[in-house]
């Protein structure tokens, strides 16, 4: 069975279980969500070679945090990407490699020439995810600053999450007005960004307005505020709700790299 079929069936199983809780709208919602899945899963053809359907780079992973970069990388593969590269600290590499042989792991993020090592791969990548399992070590953060600058210079799309957002809060100019950046903060991360960029009290009763204002203050880059219903804004229009699966836990408890358990909030593997 092809990767496309496996991915669609896996996504379909999750959607069916979630939507069964709300049968009144289940049929229509299922049709819409299946179409979204079909749109993002690349079709397999005999005319393509390995790598044409997505080469993704994950920047993160340190001694303490190895699960998040794994989840980010393996999730990309499960929805159809061909190759995933994980650029992590040396001590994290053996652990991440042990999770899956499918990931290409580069133990370079804490080296003195980390920026140069990652730069060599940037021309081969279609997109970057920065932050999962990054931590807040000064050496790692300084290297990631350089990697983000190189990413912008090459006009590569980048998703920034977790401690990548902490870095942005310390230095908002890193991504200001870079319209190929997407920030994915949960409630705490959003509040931290708001304080760093706007230096004024946030109206917690107007999450839509706050999302719009933060995006505008960052130069109209896309902000996805995660919560019971995600809010998405590029600063040019009122925030829209993303798709939300009835009965699913709020994203604000987890991250872009996985889904939280109902009972513990711990990240769980995506369904196979």
PDB file of C-alpha atoms in Angstrom:
ATOM      1  CA  UNK A   1       0.000   0.000   0.000  1.00  0.00           C
ATOM      2  CA  UNK A   2       1.375   3.424  -0.971  1.00  0.00           C
ATOM      3  CA  UNK A   3       2.385   6.140   1.479  1.00  0.00           C
ATOM      4  CA  UNK A   4      -0.481   8.339   0.281  1.00  0.00           C
ATOM      5  CA  UNK A   5      -3.086   5.658   1.035  1.00  0.00           C
ATOM      6  CA  UNK A   6      -1.606   4.898   4.446  1.00  0.00           C
ATOM      7  CA  UNK A   7      -1.536   8.589   5.394  1.00  0.00           C
ATOM      8  CA  UNK A   8      -5.115   9.200   4.275  1.00  0.00           C
ATOM      9  CA  UNK A   9      -6.393   6.090   6.071  1.00  0.00           C
ATOM     10  CA  UNK A  10      -4.554   7.061   9.258  1.00  0.00           C
ATOM     11  CA  UNK A  11      -5.924  10.598   9.175  1.00  0.00           C
ATOM     12  CA  UNK A  12      -9.352   9.254   8.315  1.00  0.00           C
ATOM     13  CA  UNK A  13      -9.389   7.007  11.363  1.00  0.00           C
ATOM     14  CA  UNK A  14      -8.615   9.918  13.669  1.00  0.00           C
ATOM     15  CA  UNK A  15     -11.216  12.146  12.048  1.00  0.00           C
ATOM     16  CA  UNK A  16     -13.895   9.473  12.135  1.00  0.00           C
ATOM     17  CA  UNK A  17     -13.399   8.781  15.836  1.00  0.00           C
ATOM     18  CA  UNK A  18     -13.487  12.482  16.668  1.00  0.00           C
ATOM     19  CA  UNK A  19     -16.452  13.382  14.511  1.00  0.00           C
ATOM     20  CA  UNK A  20     -18.509  10.434  15.740  1.00  0.00           C
ATOM     21  CA  UNK A  21     -19.048  12.477  18.906  1.00  0.00           C
ATOM     22  CA  UNK A  22     -21.072  15.014  16.922  1.00  0.00           C
ATOM     23  CA  UNK A  23     -23.112  12.997  14.436  1.00  0.00           C
ATOM     24  CA  UNK A  24     -25.399  15.865  13.403  1.00  0.00           C
ATOM     25  CA  UNK A  25     -22.647  17.508  11.378  1.00  0.00           C
ATOM     26  CA  UNK A  26     -20.388  14.495  10.989  1.00  0.00           C
ATOM     27  CA  UNK A  27     -21.037  13.747   7.320  1.00  0.00           C
ATOM     28  CA  UNK A  28     -20.435  17.275   6.052  1.00  0.00           C
ATOM     29  CA  UNK A  29     -17.458  17.841   8.340  1.00  0.00           C
ATOM     30  CA  UNK A  30     -15.960  14.514   7.317  1.00  0.00           C
ATOM     31  CA  UNK A  31     -16.214  15.415   3.634  1.00  0.00           C
ATOM     32  CA  UNK A  32     -14.548  18.788   4.190  1.00  0.00           C
ATOM     33  CA  UNK A  33     -11.760  17.378   6.329  1.00  0.00           C
ATOM     34  CA  UNK A  34     -11.052  14.503   3.957  1.00  0.00           C
ATOM     35  CA  UNK A  35     -10.703  17.020   1.143  1.00  0.00           C
ATOM     36  CA  UNK A  36      -8.203  18.999   3.218  1.00  0.00           C
ATOM     37  CA  UNK A  37      -6.206  15.824   3.831  1.00  0.00           C
ATOM     38  CA  UNK A  38      -6.235  14.952   0.128  1.00  0.00           C
ATOM     39  CA  UNK A  39      -5.016  18.448  -0.734  1.00  0.00           C
ATOM     40  CA  UNK A  40      -1.954  18.264   1.509  1.00  0.00           C
ATOM     41  CA  UNK A  41      -0.882  14.651   0.898  1.00  0.00           C
ATOM     42  CA  UNK A  42       1.210  14.552  -2.300  1.00  0.00           C
ATOM     43  CA  UNK A  43       0.007  12.093  -4.921  1.00  0.00           C
ATOM     44  CA  UNK A  44       2.452   9.339  -5.844  1.00  0.00           C
ATOM     45  CA  UNK A  45       3.330   9.048  -9.518  1.00  0.00           C
ATOM     46  CA  UNK A  46       5.943   7.125 -11.477  1.00  0.00           C
ATOM     47  CA  UNK A  47       7.377  10.427 -12.723  1.00  0.00           C
ATOM     48  CA  UNK A  48       8.679  11.568  -9.333  1.00  0.00           C
ATOM     49  CA  UNK A  49      11.853  10.702  -7.481  1.00  0.00           C
ATOM     50  CA  UNK A  50      12.586  10.655  -3.765  1.00  0.00           C
ATOM     51  CA  UNK A  51      12.678  14.148  -2.340  1.00  0.00           C
ATOM     52  CA  UNK A  52      10.331  15.883  -4.753  1.00  0.00           C
ATOM     53  CA  UNK A  53       7.392  15.659  -2.359  1.00  0.00           C
ATOM     54  CA  UNK A  54       8.999  17.479   0.523  1.00  0.00           C
ATOM     55  CA  UNK A  55      12.367  17.847   2.222  1.00  0.00           C
ATOM     56  CA  UNK A  56      11.909  19.243   5.724  1.00  0.00           C
ATOM     57  CA  UNK A  57      14.510  20.458   8.226  1.00  0.00           C
ATOM     58  CA  UNK A  58      13.910  20.354  11.992  1.00  0.00           C
ATOM     59  CA  UNK A  59      16.163  22.589  14.115  1.00  0.00           C
ATOM     60  CA  UNK A  60      16.034  21.499  17.738  1.00  0.00           C
ATOM     61  CA  UNK A  61      16.847  18.725  20.149  1.00  0.00           C
ATOM     62  CA  UNK A  62      19.171  18.953  23.138  1.00  0.00           C
ATOM     63  CA  UNK A  63      20.250  16.735  26.028  1.00  0.00           C
ATOM     64  CA  UNK A  64      16.997  17.267  27.930  1.00  0.00           C
ATOM     65  CA  UNK A  65      14.516  17.320  25.048  1.00  0.00           C
ATOM     66  CA  UNK A  66      14.645  14.666  22.341  1.00  0.00           C
ATOM     67  CA  UNK A  67      10.980  13.785  21.831  1.00  0.00           C
ATOM     68  CA  UNK A  68       9.801  17.043  20.268  1.00  0.00           C
ATOM     69  CA  UNK A  69      12.149  17.044  17.243  1.00  0.00           C
ATOM     70  CA  UNK A  70      11.305  13.381  16.657  1.00  0.00           C
ATOM     71  CA  UNK A  71       7.561  14.097  16.639  1.00  0.00           C
ATOM     72  CA  UNK A  72       8.018  17.064  14.299  1.00  0.00           C
ATOM     73  CA  UNK A  73      10.094  15.033  11.866  1.00  0.00           C
ATOM     74  CA  UNK A  74       8.077  11.829  11.899  1.00  0.00           C
ATOM     75  CA  UNK A  75       4.798  13.770  11.562  1.00  0.00           C
ATOM     76  CA  UNK A  76       6.105  15.396   8.379  1.00  0.00           C
ATOM     77  CA  UNK A  77       6.887  11.961   6.961  1.00  0.00           C
ATOM     78  CA  UNK A  78       3.506  10.538   7.955  1.00  0.00           C
ATOM     79  CA  UNK A  79       1.615  13.171   5.969  1.00  0.00           C
ATOM     80  CA  UNK A  80       3.633  12.652   2.814  1.00  0.00           C
ATOM     81  CA  UNK A  81       7.014  14.400   3.004  1.00  0.00           C
ATOM     82  CA  UNK A  82       9.839  12.331   1.531  1.00  0.00           C
ATOM     83  CA  UNK A  83      12.802  13.316   3.702  1.00  0.00           C
ATOM     84  CA  UNK A  84      13.247  14.845   7.138  1.00  0.00           C
ATOM     85  CA  UNK A  85      16.542  16.181   8.480  1.00  0.00           C
ATOM     86  CA  UNK A  86      16.945  16.843  12.218  1.00  0.00           C
ATOM     87  CA  UNK A  87      19.702  19.280  13.220  1.00  0.00           C
ATOM     88  CA  UNK A  88      20.266  18.734  16.933  1.00  0.00           C
ATOM     89  CA  UNK A  89      22.878  18.865  19.690  1.00  0.00           C
ATOM     90  CA  UNK A  90      25.412  16.034  19.736  1.00  0.00           C
ATOM     91  CA  UNK A  91      24.095  14.404  22.917  1.00  0.00           C
ATOM     92  CA  UNK A  92      20.559  14.298  21.527  1.00  0.00           C
ATOM     93  CA  UNK A  93      21.478  12.604  18.256  1.00  0.00           C
ATOM     94  CA  UNK A  94      21.810   8.946  19.398  1.00  0.00           C
ATOM     95  CA  UNK A  95      18.496   9.144  21.238  1.00  0.00           C
ATOM     96  CA  UNK A  96      16.618  10.660  18.291  1.00  0.00           C
ATOM     97  CA  UNK A  97      18.178   8.121  15.914  1.00  0.00           C
ATOM     98  CA  UNK A  98      17.011   5.307  18.182  1.00  0.00           C
ATOM     99  CA  UNK A  99      13.395   6.481  17.860  1.00  0.00           C
ATOM    100  CA  UNK A 100      13.272   5.896  14.110  1.00  0.00           C
ATOM    101  CA  UNK A 101      15.617   4.941  11.267  1.00  0.00           C
ATOM    102  CA  UNK A 102      13.568   7.141   8.928  1.00  0.00           C
ATOM    103  CA  UNK A 103      15.003  10.419  10.239  1.00  0.00           C
ATOM    104  CA  UNK A 104      18.285  11.865   8.971  1.00  0.00           C
ATOM    105  CA  UNK A 105      20.008  13.195  12.086  1.00  0.00           C
ATOM    106  CA  UNK A 106      22.819  15.773  12.094  1.00  0.00           C
ATOM    107  CA  UNK A 107      24.535  16.219  15.526  1.00  0.00           C
ATOM    108  CA  UNK A 108      25.811  19.727  14.776  1.00  0.00           C
ATOM    109  CA  UNK A 109      23.629  22.258  16.585  1.00  0.00           C
ATOM    110  CA  UNK A 110      26.010  22.763  19.524  1.00  0.00           C
ATOM    111  CA  UNK A 111      29.190  22.876  17.444  1.00  0.00           C
ATOM    112  CA  UNK A 112      31.218  26.030  16.878  1.00  0.00           C
ATOM    113  CA  UNK A 113      30.441  25.937  13.151  1.00  0.00           C
ATOM    114  CA  UNK A 114      26.778  24.940  13.462  1.00  0.00           C
ATOM    115  CA  UNK A 115      25.522  27.717  11.192  1.00  0.00           C
ATOM    116  CA  UNK A 116      27.879  26.685   8.405  1.00  0.00           C
ATOM    117  CA  UNK A 117      26.961  23.005   8.835  1.00  0.00           C
ATOM    118  CA  UNK A 118      23.245  23.727   8.524  1.00  0.00           C
ATOM    119  CA  UNK A 119      23.766  26.238   5.707  1.00  0.00           C
ATOM    120  CA  UNK A 120      25.180  23.443   3.552  1.00  0.00           C
ATOM    121  CA  UNK A 121      21.795  21.726   3.633  1.00  0.00           C
ATOM    122  CA  UNK A 122      19.500  24.729   3.257  1.00  0.00           C
ATOM    123  CA  UNK A 123      19.512  24.708  -0.583  1.00  0.00           C
ATOM    124  CA  UNK A 124      18.121  21.160  -0.438  1.00  0.00           C
ATOM    125  CA  UNK A 125      15.269  21.916   1.970  1.00  0.00           C
ATOM    126  CA  UNK A 126      11.765  23.131   1.171  1.00  0.00           C
ATOM    127  CA  UNK A 127      10.898  24.318   4.690  1.00  0.00           C
ATOM    128  CA  UNK A 128      12.307  24.547   8.209  1.00  0.00           C
ATOM    129  CA  UNK A 129      10.764  23.972  11.641  1.00  0.00           C
ATOM    130  CA  UNK A 130      12.687  25.783  14.381  1.00  0.00           C
ATOM    131  CA  UNK A 131      12.294  25.235  18.110  1.00  0.00           C
ATOM    132  CA  UNK A 132      11.093  21.715  19.017  1.00  0.00           C
ATOM    133  CA  UNK A 133      13.284  20.515  21.882  1.00  0.00           C
ATOM    134  CA  UNK A 134      15.664  23.428  21.423  1.00  0.00           C
ATOM    135  CA  UNK A 135      16.068  24.454  25.053  1.00  0.00           C
ATOM    136  CA  UNK A 136      17.570  27.764  26.135  1.00  0.00           C
ATOM    137  CA  UNK A 137      21.291  27.145  26.179  1.00  0.00           C
ATOM    138  CA  UNK A 138      23.081  30.302  25.036  1.00  0.00           C
ATOM    139  CA  UNK A 139      25.261  28.482  22.505  1.00  0.00           C
ATOM    140  CA  UNK A 140      22.284  26.768  20.875  1.00  0.00           C
ATOM    141  CA  UNK A 141      20.235  29.966  20.775  1.00  0.00           C
ATOM    142  CA  UNK A 142      23.094  31.923  19.242  1.00  0.00           C
ATOM    143  CA  UNK A 143      23.526  29.264  16.553  1.00  0.00           C
ATOM    144  CA  UNK A 144      19.806  29.282  15.814  1.00  0.00           C
ATOM    145  CA  UNK A 145      19.930  33.063  15.348  1.00  0.00           C
ATOM    146  CA  UNK A 146      22.478  32.550  12.596  1.00  0.00           C
ATOM    147  CA  UNK A 147      20.448  29.734  11.046  1.00  0.00           C
ATOM    148  CA  UNK A 148      17.334  31.923  10.953  1.00  0.00           C
ATOM    149  CA  UNK A 149      19.271  34.705   9.238  1.00  0.00           C
ATOM    150  CA  UNK A 150      20.532  32.253   6.617  1.00  0.00           C
ATOM    151  CA  UNK A 151      17.024  30.862   6.183  1.00  0.00           C
ATOM    152  CA  UNK A 152      15.633  34.328   5.507  1.00  0.00           C
ATOM    153  CA  UNK A 153      18.437  35.099   3.075  1.00  0.00           C
ATOM    154  CA  UNK A 154      17.440  32.027   1.058  1.00  0.00           C
ATOM    155  CA  UNK A 155      13.711  32.853   1.281  1.00  0.00           C
ATOM    156  CA  UNK A 156      12.851  29.491   2.864  1.00  0.00           C
ATOM    157  CA  UNK A 157       9.523  29.098   4.713  1.00  0.00           C
ATOM    158  CA  UNK A 158       9.962  28.551   8.449  1.00  0.00           C
ATOM    159  CA  UNK A 159       7.631  27.473  11.259  1.00  0.00           C
ATOM    160  CA  UNK A 160       8.756  28.622  14.717  1.00  0.00           C
ATOM    161  CA  UNK A 161       7.526  26.857  17.842  1.00  0.00           C
ATOM    162  CA  UNK A 162       8.443  26.151  21.480  1.00  0.00           C
ATOM    163  CA  UNK A 163      11.783  27.678  22.541  1.00  0.00           C
ATOM    164  CA  UNK A 164      12.170  29.091  19.059  1.00  0.00           C
ATOM    165  CA  UNK A 165       9.370  31.431  20.138  1.00  0.00           C
ATOM    166  CA  UNK A 166      11.268  32.237  23.324  1.00  0.00           C
ATOM    167  CA  UNK A 167      14.188  33.321  21.129  1.00  0.00           C
ATOM    168  CA  UNK A 168      11.877  35.480  19.003  1.00  0.00           C
ATOM    169  CA  UNK A 169      10.510  37.104  22.171  1.00  0.00           C
ATOM    170  CA  UNK A 170      14.078  38.072  23.099  1.00  0.00           C
ATOM    171  CA  UNK A 171      14.827  39.396  19.614  1.00  0.00           C
ATOM    172  CA  UNK A 172      11.653  40.106  17.576  1.00  0.00           C
ATOM    173  CA  UNK A 173      13.680  41.711  14.786  1.00  0.00           C
ATOM    174  CA  UNK A 174      14.829  38.211  13.806  1.00  0.00           C
ATOM    175  CA  UNK A 175      11.575  37.521  11.995  1.00  0.00           C
ATOM    176  CA  UNK A 176       9.947  40.956  11.727  1.00  0.00           C
ATOM    177  CA  UNK A 177       8.222  41.328   8.330  1.00  0.00           C
ATOM    178  CA  UNK A 178       9.481  37.942   7.117  1.00  0.00           C
ATOM    179  CA  UNK A 179       6.241  36.794   5.536  1.00  0.00           C
ATOM    180  CA  UNK A 180       7.367  33.208   5.066  1.00  0.00           C
ATOM    181  CA  UNK A 181       7.540  32.754   8.840  1.00  0.00           C
ATOM    182  CA  UNK A 182       4.716  31.181  10.837  1.00  0.00           C
ATOM    183  CA  UNK A 183       4.640  31.470  14.632  1.00  0.00           C
ATOM    184  CA  UNK A 184       2.655  28.842  16.560  1.00  0.00           C
ATOM    185  CA  UNK A 185       2.419  30.021  20.203  1.00  0.00           C
ATOM    186  CA  UNK A 186       0.274  28.486  22.913  1.00  0.00           C
ATOM    187  CA  UNK A 187      -1.297  30.790  25.514  1.00  0.00           C
ATOM    188  CA  UNK A 188       1.853  31.283  27.604  1.00  0.00           C
ATOM    189  CA  UNK A 189       4.089  31.754  24.565  1.00  0.00           C
ATOM    190  CA  UNK A 190       1.606  34.189  23.031  1.00  0.00           C
ATOM    191  CA  UNK A 191       1.557  36.287  26.221  1.00  0.00           C
ATOM    192  CA  UNK A 192       5.359  36.358  26.267  1.00  0.00           C
ATOM    193  CA  UNK A 193       5.496  37.518  22.648  1.00  0.00           C
ATOM    194  CA  UNK A 194       2.830  40.157  23.310  1.00  0.00           C
ATOM    195  CA  UNK A 195       4.768  41.633  26.230  1.00  0.00           C
ATOM    196  CA  UNK A 196       8.021  41.637  24.267  1.00  0.00           C
ATOM    197  CA  UNK A 197       6.602  43.223  21.125  1.00  0.00           C
ATOM    198  CA  UNK A 198       3.756  45.478  22.286  1.00  0.00           C
ATOM    199  CA  UNK A 199       4.757  46.272  25.890  1.00  0.00           C
ATOM    200  CA  UNK A 200       1.145  46.793  26.910  1.00  0.00           C
ATOM    201  CA  UNK A 201      -1.530  44.789  28.750  1.00  0.00           C
ATOM    202  CA  UNK A 202      -3.229  42.151  26.609  1.00  0.00           C
ATOM    203  CA  UNK A 203      -7.019  41.910  26.553  1.00  0.00           C
ATOM    204  CA  UNK A 204      -7.582  38.241  27.380  1.00  0.00           C
ATOM    205  CA  UNK A 205     -11.262  38.637  26.477  1.00  0.00           C
ATOM    206  CA  UNK A 206     -10.438  39.570  22.885  1.00  0.00           C
ATOM    207  CA  UNK A 207      -8.184  36.798  21.610  1.00  0.00           C
ATOM    208  CA  UNK A 208      -9.054  37.510  17.982  1.00  0.00           C
ATOM    209  CA  UNK A 209      -8.114  41.159  18.311  1.00  0.00           C
ATOM    210  CA  UNK A 210      -4.920  40.291  20.170  1.00  0.00           C
ATOM    211  CA  UNK A 211      -3.863  37.811  17.487  1.00  0.00           C
ATOM    212  CA  UNK A 212      -4.457  40.406  14.780  1.00  0.00           C
ATOM    213  CA  UNK A 213      -2.513  43.109  16.651  1.00  0.00           C
ATOM    214  CA  UNK A 214       0.471  40.871  17.396  1.00  0.00           C
ATOM    215  CA  UNK A 215       0.706  39.828  13.766  1.00  0.00           C
ATOM    216  CA  UNK A 216       0.589  43.456  12.663  1.00  0.00           C
ATOM    217  CA  UNK A 217       3.218  44.475  15.227  1.00  0.00           C
ATOM    218  CA  UNK A 218       5.526  41.777  13.847  1.00  0.00           C
ATOM    219  CA  UNK A 219       5.184  43.097  10.314  1.00  0.00           C
ATOM    220  CA  UNK A 220       2.135  41.073   9.235  1.00  0.00           C
ATOM    221  CA  UNK A 221       3.673  37.638   9.625  1.00  0.00           C
ATOM    222  CA  UNK A 222       1.344  34.696  10.215  1.00  0.00           C
ATOM    223  CA  UNK A 223       0.513  33.930  13.846  1.00  0.00           C
ATOM    224  CA  UNK A 224      -1.330  30.760  14.856  1.00  0.00           C
ATOM    225  CA  UNK A 225      -2.511  31.115  18.449  1.00  0.00           C
ATOM    226  CA  UNK A 226      -3.188  27.582  19.674  1.00  0.00           C
ATOM    227  CA  UNK A 227      -6.103  26.883  21.965  1.00  0.00           C
ATOM    228  CA  UNK A 228      -9.485  25.176  22.121  1.00  0.00           C
ATOM    229  CA  UNK A 229      -9.967  26.708  18.698  1.00  0.00           C
ATOM    230  CA  UNK A 230      -6.822  27.912  16.959  1.00  0.00           C
ATOM    231  CA  UNK A 231      -6.778  31.520  15.752  1.00  0.00           C
ATOM    232  CA  UNK A 232      -4.859  32.347  12.581  1.00  0.00           C
ATOM    233  CA  UNK A 233      -4.019  35.832  11.324  1.00  0.00           C
ATOM    234  CA  UNK A 234      -1.574  37.402   8.891  1.00  0.00           C
ATOM    235  CA  UNK A 235      -2.301  40.891  10.198  1.00  0.00           C
ATOM    236  CA  UNK A 236      -4.286  41.895   7.131  1.00  0.00           C
ATOM    237  CA  UNK A 237      -7.664  40.476   8.079  1.00  0.00           C
ATOM    238  CA  UNK A 238      -9.614  39.349  11.126  1.00  0.00           C
ATOM    239  CA  UNK A 239      -8.325  36.062  12.558  1.00  0.00           C
ATOM    240  CA  UNK A 240     -10.004  32.910  11.305  1.00  0.00           C
ATOM    241  CA  UNK A 241     -10.627  29.731  13.260  1.00  0.00           C
ATOM    242  CA  UNK A 242      -8.750  26.680  12.102  1.00  0.00           C
ATOM    243  CA  UNK A 243     -10.364  23.262  11.887  1.00  0.00           C
ATOM    244  CA  UNK A 244     -11.061  21.821  15.321  1.00  0.00           C
ATOM    245  CA  UNK A 245     -11.934  18.198  15.998  1.00  0.00           C
ATOM    246  CA  UNK A 246     -14.834  17.941  18.469  1.00  0.00           C
ATOM    247  CA  UNK A 247     -13.739  16.169  21.615  1.00  0.00           C
ATOM    248  CA  UNK A 248     -10.045  16.680  20.896  1.00  0.00           C
ATOM    249  CA  UNK A 249      -7.906  18.286  23.634  1.00  0.00           C
ATOM    250  CA  UNK A 250      -6.804  21.886  23.273  1.00  0.00           C
ATOM    251  CA  UNK A 251      -3.531  22.427  21.425  1.00  0.00           C
ATOM    252  CA  UNK A 252      -2.471  24.889  24.086  1.00  0.00           C
ATOM    253  CA  UNK A 253      -1.570  21.908  26.272  1.00  0.00           C
ATOM    254  CA  UNK A 254       0.804  20.497  23.690  1.00  0.00           C
ATOM    255  CA  UNK A 255       2.830  21.743  20.755  1.00  0.00           C
ATOM    256  CA  UNK A 256       3.154  21.703  17.009  1.00  0.00           C
ATOM    257  CA  UNK A 257       4.950  18.373  17.262  1.00  0.00           C
ATOM    258  CA  UNK A 258       2.306  16.078  18.676  1.00  0.00           C
ATOM    259  CA  UNK A 259      -0.956  15.753  20.536  1.00  0.00           C
ATOM    260  CA  UNK A 260      -1.431  15.714  24.322  1.00  0.00           C
ATOM    261  CA  UNK A 261      -2.896  12.763  26.155  1.00  0.00           C
ATOM    262  CA  UNK A 262      -6.332  13.409  27.680  1.00  0.00           C
ATOM    263  CA  UNK A 263      -5.236  12.148  31.073  1.00  0.00           C
ATOM    264  CA  UNK A 264      -1.668  13.388  31.456  1.00  0.00           C
ATOM    265  CA  UNK A 265      -1.063  16.050  28.821  1.00  0.00           C
ATOM    266  CA  UNK A 266       2.003  14.093  27.680  1.00  0.00           C
ATOM    267  CA  UNK A 267       2.772  13.963  23.983  1.00  0.00           C
ATOM    268  CA  UNK A 268       1.655  10.758  22.300  1.00  0.00           C
ATOM    269  CA  UNK A 269       2.726   9.290  18.933  1.00  0.00           C
ATOM    270  CA  UNK A 270       0.481  10.101  16.010  1.00  0.00           C
ATOM    271  CA  UNK A 271      -1.629   7.131  14.835  1.00  0.00           C
ATOM    272  CA  UNK A 272      -0.072   4.788  12.282  1.00  0.00           C
TER     273      UNK A 272
END
